[in-house]
PDB file of C-alpha atoms in Angstrom:
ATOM      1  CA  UNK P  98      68.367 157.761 110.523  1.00 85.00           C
ATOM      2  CA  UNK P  99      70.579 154.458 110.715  1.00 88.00           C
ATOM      3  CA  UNK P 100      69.399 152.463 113.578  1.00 93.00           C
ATOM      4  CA  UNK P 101      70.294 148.767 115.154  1.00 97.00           C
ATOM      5  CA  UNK P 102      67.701 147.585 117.547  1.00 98.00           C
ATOM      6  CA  UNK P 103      68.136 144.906 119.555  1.00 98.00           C
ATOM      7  CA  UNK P 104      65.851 142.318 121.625  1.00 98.00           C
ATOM      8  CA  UNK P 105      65.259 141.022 123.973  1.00 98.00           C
ATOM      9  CA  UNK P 106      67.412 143.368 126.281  1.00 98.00           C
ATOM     10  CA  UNK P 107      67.814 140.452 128.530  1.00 98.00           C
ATOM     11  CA  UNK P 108      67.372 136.487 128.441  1.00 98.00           C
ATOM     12  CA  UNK P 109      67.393 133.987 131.029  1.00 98.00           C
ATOM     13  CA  UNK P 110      67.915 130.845 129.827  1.00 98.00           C
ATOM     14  CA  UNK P 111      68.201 127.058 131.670  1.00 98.00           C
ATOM     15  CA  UNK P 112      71.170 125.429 130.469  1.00 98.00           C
ATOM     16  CA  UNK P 113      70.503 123.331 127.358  1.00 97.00           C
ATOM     17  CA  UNK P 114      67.147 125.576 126.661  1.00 98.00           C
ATOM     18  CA  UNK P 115      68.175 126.911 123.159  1.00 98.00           C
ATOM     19  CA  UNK P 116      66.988 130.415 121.939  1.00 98.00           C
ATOM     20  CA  UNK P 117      67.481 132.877 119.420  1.00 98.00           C
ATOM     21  CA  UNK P 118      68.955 136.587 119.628  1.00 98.00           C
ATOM     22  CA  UNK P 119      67.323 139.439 117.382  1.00 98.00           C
ATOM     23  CA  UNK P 120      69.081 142.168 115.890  1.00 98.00           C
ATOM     24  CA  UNK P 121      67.238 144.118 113.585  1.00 98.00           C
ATOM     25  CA  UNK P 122      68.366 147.356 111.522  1.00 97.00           C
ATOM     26  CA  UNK P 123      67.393 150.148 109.440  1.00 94.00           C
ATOM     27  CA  UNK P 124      70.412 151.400 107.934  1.00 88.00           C
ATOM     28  CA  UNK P 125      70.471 153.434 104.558  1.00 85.00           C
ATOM     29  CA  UNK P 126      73.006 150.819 102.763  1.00 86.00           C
ATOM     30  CA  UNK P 127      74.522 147.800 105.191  1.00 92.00           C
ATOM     31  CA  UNK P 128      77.966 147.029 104.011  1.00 91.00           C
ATOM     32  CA  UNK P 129      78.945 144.236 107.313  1.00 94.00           C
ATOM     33  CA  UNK P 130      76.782 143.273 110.396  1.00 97.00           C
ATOM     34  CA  UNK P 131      79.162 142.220 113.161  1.00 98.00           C
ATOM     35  CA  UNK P 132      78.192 140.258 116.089  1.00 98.00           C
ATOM     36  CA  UNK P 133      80.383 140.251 119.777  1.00 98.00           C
ATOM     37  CA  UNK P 134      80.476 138.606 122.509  1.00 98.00           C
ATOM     38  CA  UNK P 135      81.150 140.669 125.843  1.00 98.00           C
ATOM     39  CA  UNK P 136      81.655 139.828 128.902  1.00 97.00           C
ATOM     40  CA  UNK P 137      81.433 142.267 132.381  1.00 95.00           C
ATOM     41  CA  UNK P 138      84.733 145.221 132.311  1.00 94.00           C
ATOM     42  CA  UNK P 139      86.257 142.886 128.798  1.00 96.00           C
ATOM     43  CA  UNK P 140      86.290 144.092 125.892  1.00 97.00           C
ATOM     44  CA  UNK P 141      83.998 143.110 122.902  1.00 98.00           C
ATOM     45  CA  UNK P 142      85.283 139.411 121.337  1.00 97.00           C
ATOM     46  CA  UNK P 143      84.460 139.018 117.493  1.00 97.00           C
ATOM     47  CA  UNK P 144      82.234 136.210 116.840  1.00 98.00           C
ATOM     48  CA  UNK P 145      80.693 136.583 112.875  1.00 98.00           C
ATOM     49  CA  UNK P 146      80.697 139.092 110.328  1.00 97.00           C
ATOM     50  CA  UNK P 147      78.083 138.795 107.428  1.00 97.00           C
ATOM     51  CA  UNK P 148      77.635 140.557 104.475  1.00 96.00           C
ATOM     52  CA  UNK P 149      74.761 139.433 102.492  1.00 95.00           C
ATOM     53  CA  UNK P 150      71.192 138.036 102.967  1.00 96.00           C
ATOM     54  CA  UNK P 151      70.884 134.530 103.698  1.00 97.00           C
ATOM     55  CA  UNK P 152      74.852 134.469 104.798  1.00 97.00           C
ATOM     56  CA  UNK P 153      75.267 131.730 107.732  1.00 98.00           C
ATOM     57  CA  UNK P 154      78.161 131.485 109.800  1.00 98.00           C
ATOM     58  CA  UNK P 155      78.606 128.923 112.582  1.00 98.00           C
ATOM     59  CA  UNK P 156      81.008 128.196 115.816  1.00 96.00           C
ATOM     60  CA  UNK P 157      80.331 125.878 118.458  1.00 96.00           C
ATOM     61  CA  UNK P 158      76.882 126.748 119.829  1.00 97.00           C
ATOM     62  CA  UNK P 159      76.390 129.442 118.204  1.00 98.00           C
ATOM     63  CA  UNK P 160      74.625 129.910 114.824  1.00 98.00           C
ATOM     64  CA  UNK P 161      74.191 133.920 113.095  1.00 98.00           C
ATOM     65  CA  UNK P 162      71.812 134.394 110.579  1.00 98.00           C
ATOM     66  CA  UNK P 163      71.073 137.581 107.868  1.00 98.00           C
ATOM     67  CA  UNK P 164      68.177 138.393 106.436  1.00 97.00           C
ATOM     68  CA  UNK P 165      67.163 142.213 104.539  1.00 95.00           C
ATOM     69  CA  UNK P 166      65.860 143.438 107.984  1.00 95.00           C
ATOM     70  CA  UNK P 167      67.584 141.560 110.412  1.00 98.00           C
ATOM     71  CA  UNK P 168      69.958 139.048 111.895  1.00 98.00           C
ATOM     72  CA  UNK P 169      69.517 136.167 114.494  1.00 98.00           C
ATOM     73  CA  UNK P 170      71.975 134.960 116.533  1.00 98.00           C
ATOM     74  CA  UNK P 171      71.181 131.239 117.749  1.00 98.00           C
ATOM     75  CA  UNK P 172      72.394 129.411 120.397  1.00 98.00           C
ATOM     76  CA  UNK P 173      71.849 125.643 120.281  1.00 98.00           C
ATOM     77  CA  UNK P 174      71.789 124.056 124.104  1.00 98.00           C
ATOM     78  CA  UNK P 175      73.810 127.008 126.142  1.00 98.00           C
ATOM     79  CA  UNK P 176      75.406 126.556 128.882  1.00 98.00           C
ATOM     80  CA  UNK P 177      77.065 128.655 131.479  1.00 98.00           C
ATOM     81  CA  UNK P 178      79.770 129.577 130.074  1.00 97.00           C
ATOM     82  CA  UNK P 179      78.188 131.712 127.238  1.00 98.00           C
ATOM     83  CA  UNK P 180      76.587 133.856 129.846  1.00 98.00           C
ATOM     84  CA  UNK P 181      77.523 137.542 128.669  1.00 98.00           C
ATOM     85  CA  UNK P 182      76.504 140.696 126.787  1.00 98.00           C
ATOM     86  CA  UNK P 183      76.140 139.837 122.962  1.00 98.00           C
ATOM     87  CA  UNK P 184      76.266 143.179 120.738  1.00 98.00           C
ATOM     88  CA  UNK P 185      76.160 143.673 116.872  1.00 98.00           C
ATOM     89  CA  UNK P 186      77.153 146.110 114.937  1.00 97.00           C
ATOM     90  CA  UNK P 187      76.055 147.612 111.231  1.00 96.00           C
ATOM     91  CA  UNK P 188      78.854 148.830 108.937  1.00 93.00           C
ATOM     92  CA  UNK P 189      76.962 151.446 106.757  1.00 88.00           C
ATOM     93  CA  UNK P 190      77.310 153.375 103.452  1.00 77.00           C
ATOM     94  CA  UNK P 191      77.484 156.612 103.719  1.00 66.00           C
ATOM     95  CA  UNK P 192      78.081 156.738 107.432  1.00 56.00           C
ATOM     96  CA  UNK P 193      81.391 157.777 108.897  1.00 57.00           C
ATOM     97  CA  UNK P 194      84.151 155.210 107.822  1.00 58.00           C
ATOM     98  CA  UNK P 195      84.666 152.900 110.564  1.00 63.00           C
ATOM     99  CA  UNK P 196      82.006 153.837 112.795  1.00 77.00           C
ATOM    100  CA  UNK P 197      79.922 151.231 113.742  1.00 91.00           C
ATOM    101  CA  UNK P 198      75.927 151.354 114.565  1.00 94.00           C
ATOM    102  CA  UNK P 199      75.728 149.515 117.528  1.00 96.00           C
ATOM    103  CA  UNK P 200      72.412 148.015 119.169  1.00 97.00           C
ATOM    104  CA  UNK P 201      72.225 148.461 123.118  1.00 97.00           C
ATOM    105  CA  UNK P 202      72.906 144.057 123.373  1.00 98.00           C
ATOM    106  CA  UNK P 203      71.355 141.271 124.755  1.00 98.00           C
ATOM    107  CA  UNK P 204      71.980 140.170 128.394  1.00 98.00           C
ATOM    108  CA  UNK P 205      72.060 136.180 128.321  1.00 98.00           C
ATOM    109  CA  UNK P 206      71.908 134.245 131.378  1.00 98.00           C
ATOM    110  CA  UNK P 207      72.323 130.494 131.643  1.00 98.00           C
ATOM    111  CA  UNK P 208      71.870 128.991 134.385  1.00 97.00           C
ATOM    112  CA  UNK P 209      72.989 125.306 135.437  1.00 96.00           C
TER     113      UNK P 209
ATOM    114  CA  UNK V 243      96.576 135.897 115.589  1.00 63.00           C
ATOM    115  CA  UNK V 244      93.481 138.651 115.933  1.00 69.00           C
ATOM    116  CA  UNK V 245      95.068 140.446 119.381  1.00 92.00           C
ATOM    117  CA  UNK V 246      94.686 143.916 120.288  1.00 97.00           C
ATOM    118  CA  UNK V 247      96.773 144.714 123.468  1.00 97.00           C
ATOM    119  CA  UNK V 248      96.258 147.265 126.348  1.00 98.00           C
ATOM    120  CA  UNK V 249      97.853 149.012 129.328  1.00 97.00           C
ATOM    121  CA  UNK V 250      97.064 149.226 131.969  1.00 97.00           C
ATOM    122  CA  UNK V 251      94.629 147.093 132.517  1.00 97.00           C
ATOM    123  CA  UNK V 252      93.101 149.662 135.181  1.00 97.00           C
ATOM    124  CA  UNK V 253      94.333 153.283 135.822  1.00 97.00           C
ATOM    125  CA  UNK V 254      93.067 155.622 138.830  1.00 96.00           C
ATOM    126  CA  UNK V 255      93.718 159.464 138.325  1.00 94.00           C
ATOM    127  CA  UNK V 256      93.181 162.532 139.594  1.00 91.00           C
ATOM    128  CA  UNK V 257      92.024 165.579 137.479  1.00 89.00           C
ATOM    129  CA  UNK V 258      95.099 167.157 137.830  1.00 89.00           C
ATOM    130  CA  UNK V 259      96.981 164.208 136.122  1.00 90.00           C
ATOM    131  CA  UNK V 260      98.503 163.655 132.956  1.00 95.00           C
ATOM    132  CA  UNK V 261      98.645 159.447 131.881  1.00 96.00           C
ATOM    133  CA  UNK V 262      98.506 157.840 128.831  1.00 97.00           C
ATOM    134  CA  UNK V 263      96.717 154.526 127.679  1.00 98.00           C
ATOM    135  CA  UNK V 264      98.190 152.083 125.404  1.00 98.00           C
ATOM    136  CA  UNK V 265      97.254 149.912 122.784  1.00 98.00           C
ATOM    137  CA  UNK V 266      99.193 147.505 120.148  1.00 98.00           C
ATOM    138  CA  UNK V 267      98.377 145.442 117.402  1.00 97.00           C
ATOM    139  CA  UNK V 268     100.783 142.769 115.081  1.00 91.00           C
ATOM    140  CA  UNK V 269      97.865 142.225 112.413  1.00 94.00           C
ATOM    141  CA  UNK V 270      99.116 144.289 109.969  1.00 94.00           C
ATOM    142  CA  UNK V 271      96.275 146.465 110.724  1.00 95.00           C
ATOM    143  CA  UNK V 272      95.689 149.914 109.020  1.00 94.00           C
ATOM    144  CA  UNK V 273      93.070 151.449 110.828  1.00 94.00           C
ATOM    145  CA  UNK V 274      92.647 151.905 115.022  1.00 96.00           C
ATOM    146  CA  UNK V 275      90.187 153.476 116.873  1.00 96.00           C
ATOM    147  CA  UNK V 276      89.436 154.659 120.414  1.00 97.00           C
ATOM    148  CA  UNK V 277      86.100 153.624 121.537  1.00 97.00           C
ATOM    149  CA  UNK V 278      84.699 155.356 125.548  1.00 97.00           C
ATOM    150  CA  UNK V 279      82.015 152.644 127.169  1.00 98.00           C
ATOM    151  CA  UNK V 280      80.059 153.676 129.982  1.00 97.00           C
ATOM    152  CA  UNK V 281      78.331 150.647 131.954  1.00 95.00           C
ATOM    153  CA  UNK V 282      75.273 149.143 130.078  1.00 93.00           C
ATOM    154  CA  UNK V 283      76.189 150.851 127.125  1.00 96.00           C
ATOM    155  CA  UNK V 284      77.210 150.223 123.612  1.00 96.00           C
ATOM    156  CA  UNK V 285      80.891 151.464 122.528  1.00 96.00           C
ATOM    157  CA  UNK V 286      81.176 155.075 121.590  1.00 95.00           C
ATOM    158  CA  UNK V 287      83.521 156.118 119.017  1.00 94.00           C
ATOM    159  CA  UNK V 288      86.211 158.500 119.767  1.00 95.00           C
ATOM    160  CA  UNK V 289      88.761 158.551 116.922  1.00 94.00           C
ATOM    161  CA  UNK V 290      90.224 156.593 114.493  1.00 93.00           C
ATOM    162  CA  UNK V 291      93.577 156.897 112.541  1.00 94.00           C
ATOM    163  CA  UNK V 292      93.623 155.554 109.099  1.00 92.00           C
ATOM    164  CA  UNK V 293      97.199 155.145 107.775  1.00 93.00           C
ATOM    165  CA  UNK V 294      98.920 156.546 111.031  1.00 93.00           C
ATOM    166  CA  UNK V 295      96.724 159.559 110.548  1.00 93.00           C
ATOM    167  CA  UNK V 296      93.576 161.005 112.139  1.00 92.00           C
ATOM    168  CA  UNK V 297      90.719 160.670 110.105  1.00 87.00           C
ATOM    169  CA  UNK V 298      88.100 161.004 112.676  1.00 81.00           C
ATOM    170  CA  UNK V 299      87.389 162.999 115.795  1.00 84.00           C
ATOM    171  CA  UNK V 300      83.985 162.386 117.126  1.00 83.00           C
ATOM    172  CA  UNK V 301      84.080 165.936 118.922  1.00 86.00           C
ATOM    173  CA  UNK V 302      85.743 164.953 121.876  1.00 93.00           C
ATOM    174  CA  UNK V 303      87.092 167.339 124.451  1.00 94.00           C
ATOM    175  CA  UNK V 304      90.797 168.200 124.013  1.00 94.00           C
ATOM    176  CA  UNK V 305      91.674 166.860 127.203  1.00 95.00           C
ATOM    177  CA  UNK V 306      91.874 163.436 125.770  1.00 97.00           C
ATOM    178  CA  UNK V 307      94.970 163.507 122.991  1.00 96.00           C
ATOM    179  CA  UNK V 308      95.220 160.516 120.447  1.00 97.00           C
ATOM    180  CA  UNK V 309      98.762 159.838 118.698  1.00 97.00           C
ATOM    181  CA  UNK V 310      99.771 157.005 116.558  1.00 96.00           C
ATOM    182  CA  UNK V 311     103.610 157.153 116.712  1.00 95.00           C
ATOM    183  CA  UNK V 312     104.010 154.015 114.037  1.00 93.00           C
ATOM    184  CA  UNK V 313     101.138 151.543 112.483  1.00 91.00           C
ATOM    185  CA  UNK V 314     101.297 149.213 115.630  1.00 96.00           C
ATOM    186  CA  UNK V 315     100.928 151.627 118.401  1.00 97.00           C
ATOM    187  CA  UNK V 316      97.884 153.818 119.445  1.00 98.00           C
ATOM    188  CA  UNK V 317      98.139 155.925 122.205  1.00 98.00           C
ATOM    189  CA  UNK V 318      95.511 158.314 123.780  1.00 98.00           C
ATOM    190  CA  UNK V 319      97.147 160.844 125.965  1.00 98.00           C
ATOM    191  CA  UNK V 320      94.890 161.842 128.865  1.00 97.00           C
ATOM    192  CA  UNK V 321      94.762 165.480 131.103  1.00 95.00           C
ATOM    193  CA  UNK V 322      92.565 167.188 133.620  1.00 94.00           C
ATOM    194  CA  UNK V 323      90.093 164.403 133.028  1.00 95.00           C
ATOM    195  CA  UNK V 324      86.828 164.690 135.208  1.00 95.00           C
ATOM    196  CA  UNK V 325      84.597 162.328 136.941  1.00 96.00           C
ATOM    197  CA  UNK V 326      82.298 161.647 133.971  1.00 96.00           C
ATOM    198  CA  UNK V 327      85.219 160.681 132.050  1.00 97.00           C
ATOM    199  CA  UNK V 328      85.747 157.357 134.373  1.00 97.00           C
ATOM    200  CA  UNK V 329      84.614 154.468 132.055  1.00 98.00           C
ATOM    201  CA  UNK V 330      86.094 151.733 129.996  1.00 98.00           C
ATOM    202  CA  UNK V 331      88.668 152.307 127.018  1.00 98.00           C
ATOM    203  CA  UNK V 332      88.637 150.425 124.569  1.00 98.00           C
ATOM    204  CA  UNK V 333      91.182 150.213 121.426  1.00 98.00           C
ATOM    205  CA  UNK V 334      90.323 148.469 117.846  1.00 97.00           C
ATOM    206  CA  UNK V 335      91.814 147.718 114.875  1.00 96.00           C
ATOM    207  CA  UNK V 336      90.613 146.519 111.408  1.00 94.00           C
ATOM    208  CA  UNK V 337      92.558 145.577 107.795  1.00 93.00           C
ATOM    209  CA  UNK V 338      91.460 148.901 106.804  1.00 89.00           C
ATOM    210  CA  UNK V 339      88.692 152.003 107.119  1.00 85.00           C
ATOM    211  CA  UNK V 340      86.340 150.672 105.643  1.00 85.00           C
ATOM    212  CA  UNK V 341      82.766 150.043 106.909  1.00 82.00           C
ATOM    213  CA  UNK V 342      82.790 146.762 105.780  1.00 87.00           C
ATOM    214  CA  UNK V 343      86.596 145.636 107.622  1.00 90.00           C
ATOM    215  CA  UNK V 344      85.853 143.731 110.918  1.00 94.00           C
ATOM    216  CA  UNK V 345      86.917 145.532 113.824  1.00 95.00           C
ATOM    217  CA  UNK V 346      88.859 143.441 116.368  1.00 97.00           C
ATOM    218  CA  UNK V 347      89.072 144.781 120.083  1.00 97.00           C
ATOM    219  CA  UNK V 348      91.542 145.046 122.923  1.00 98.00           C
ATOM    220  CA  UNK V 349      90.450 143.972 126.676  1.00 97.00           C
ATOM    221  CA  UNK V 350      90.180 147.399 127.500  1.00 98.00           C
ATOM    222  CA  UNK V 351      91.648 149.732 129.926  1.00 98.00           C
ATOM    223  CA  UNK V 352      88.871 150.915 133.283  1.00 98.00           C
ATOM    224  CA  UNK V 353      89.847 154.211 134.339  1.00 97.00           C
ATOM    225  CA  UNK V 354      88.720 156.122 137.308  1.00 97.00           C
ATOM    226  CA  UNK V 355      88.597 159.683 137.865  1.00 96.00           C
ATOM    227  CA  UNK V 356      88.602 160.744 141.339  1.00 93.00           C
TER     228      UNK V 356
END
C-alpha cells in the first residue's frame, strides 16, 4: 500500500536554530513529491515540487531535498514567521489521477 | 499568477439548508478538485473534474453536489448536511490530471453545521 510518513509530528524550534523536516514514502511508482506550507483554518500554500532523486529546490529559508526513500525539507535559521503546518504530498503511478498521498505534517514552532 | 479563489470565506448552516461553495481559477487550469479537512488532518479528496467533467467521486454522500459550469468555476452544491460534515473546504487546481501536475489551493471555505 502507498504510504507518506512524516516526522517529527511536531518541532519546536528557537529562532535561528536550523533543522530539517522528514518525509519519507513507500509508494509503488512516485511521479511528483509536493511540499506545503499551512497555516491554522488557510489553505495549503505550494512551496516545491520534485521529481527525481537528488532534485534540490530552494526559496528563502527553506531548502527540499529527494532522495529514493525520502525527502527533507530544511530550514536554515527560522524565524517566527515560518511557524505553521508543513505537509507533502506523493503523486503516484497507478493511483487515482490527481489524488495525492498525503503524510499527517509537521507542526513547526519558532519561537523568538 | 497561481490563485485559487473561494466564497465564502466561512458559511454556518443548518441541516435543513441548501448553500453552495465557490471556487475560481484564471490559470488556465484543466483539472479542480474538492478536498474535506477535518482539524489535524491531511486533505481528503472529494472529486475532481478533468476537462469540465467528473472524473472522480471518492464515494461521497449525495448530499454534497459538485458542478463545473465552465473551466474557471467549481462549485459544490451542499444539502441536509450534518454535524460531521462541519470542516474546512478546500478547492484545487492543476495544468492537468495528472499525478505528476502540481496542485495549487484556494484559502478554503470553514463551514459549520449546526
Amino acid at each position: 500500500e502507498d504510504q507518506v510518513t512524516q516526522s517529527p509530528e511536531a518541532l519546536r524550534l528557537q529562532e535561528g536554530e536550523s533543522s530539517s523536516l522528514n518525509c519519507s514514502y513507500t509508494v509503488s511508482g512516485l511521479r511528483g513529491l509536493f511540499w506545503y506550507r499551512q497555516d491554522p483554518g488557510k489553505g495549503p500554500e505550494f512551496l516545491f515540487t520534485l521529481y527525481s532523486a537528488g532534485e534540490e529546490k530552494e526559496k528563502e529559508r527553506l531548502k527540499a531535498t529527494l532522495t529514493k526513500k525520502e525527502s527533507f525539507l530544511h530550514i536554515t535559521a527560522p524565524k517566527p514567521e515560518d511557524s505553521a503546518t508543513y505537509l507533502c504530498a506523493a503523486g503516484v503511478d497507478g493511483g487515482s489521477q490527481g489524488n495525492l498521498i498525503f503524510g499527517k505534517g509537521t507542526k513547526l514552532s519558532v519561537k523568538p | 499568477d497561481t490563485e485559487v479563489t473561494q466564497t465564502p470565506k466561512h458559511l454556518v448552516m443548518g441541516m435543513t439548508n441548501k448553500k453552495s461553495l465557490k471556487c475560481e481559477q484564471h490559470m488556465g487550469h484543466r483539472a479542480m478538485y474538492w478536498y474535506k479537512q477535518k482539524a489535524k488532518k491531511p486533505p481528503e479528496l472529494m472529486f475532481v473534474y478533468s476537462y469540465e467533467k467528473l472524473s472522480i467521486n471518492e464515494s461521497v454522500p449525495s448530499r454534497f453536489s459538485p458542478e463545473c459550469p465552465n473551466s474557471s468555476l467549481l462549485n459544490l452544491h451542499l444539502h441536509a448536511l450534518q454535524p460531521e460534515d462541519s470542516a474546512l473546504y478546500l478547492c484545487a487546481s492543476s495544468q492537468d490530471e495528472r499525478s505528476a501536475d502540481t496542485q495549487y489551493f484556494g484559502p478554503g471555505t470553514r463551514l459549520t453545521v449546526l
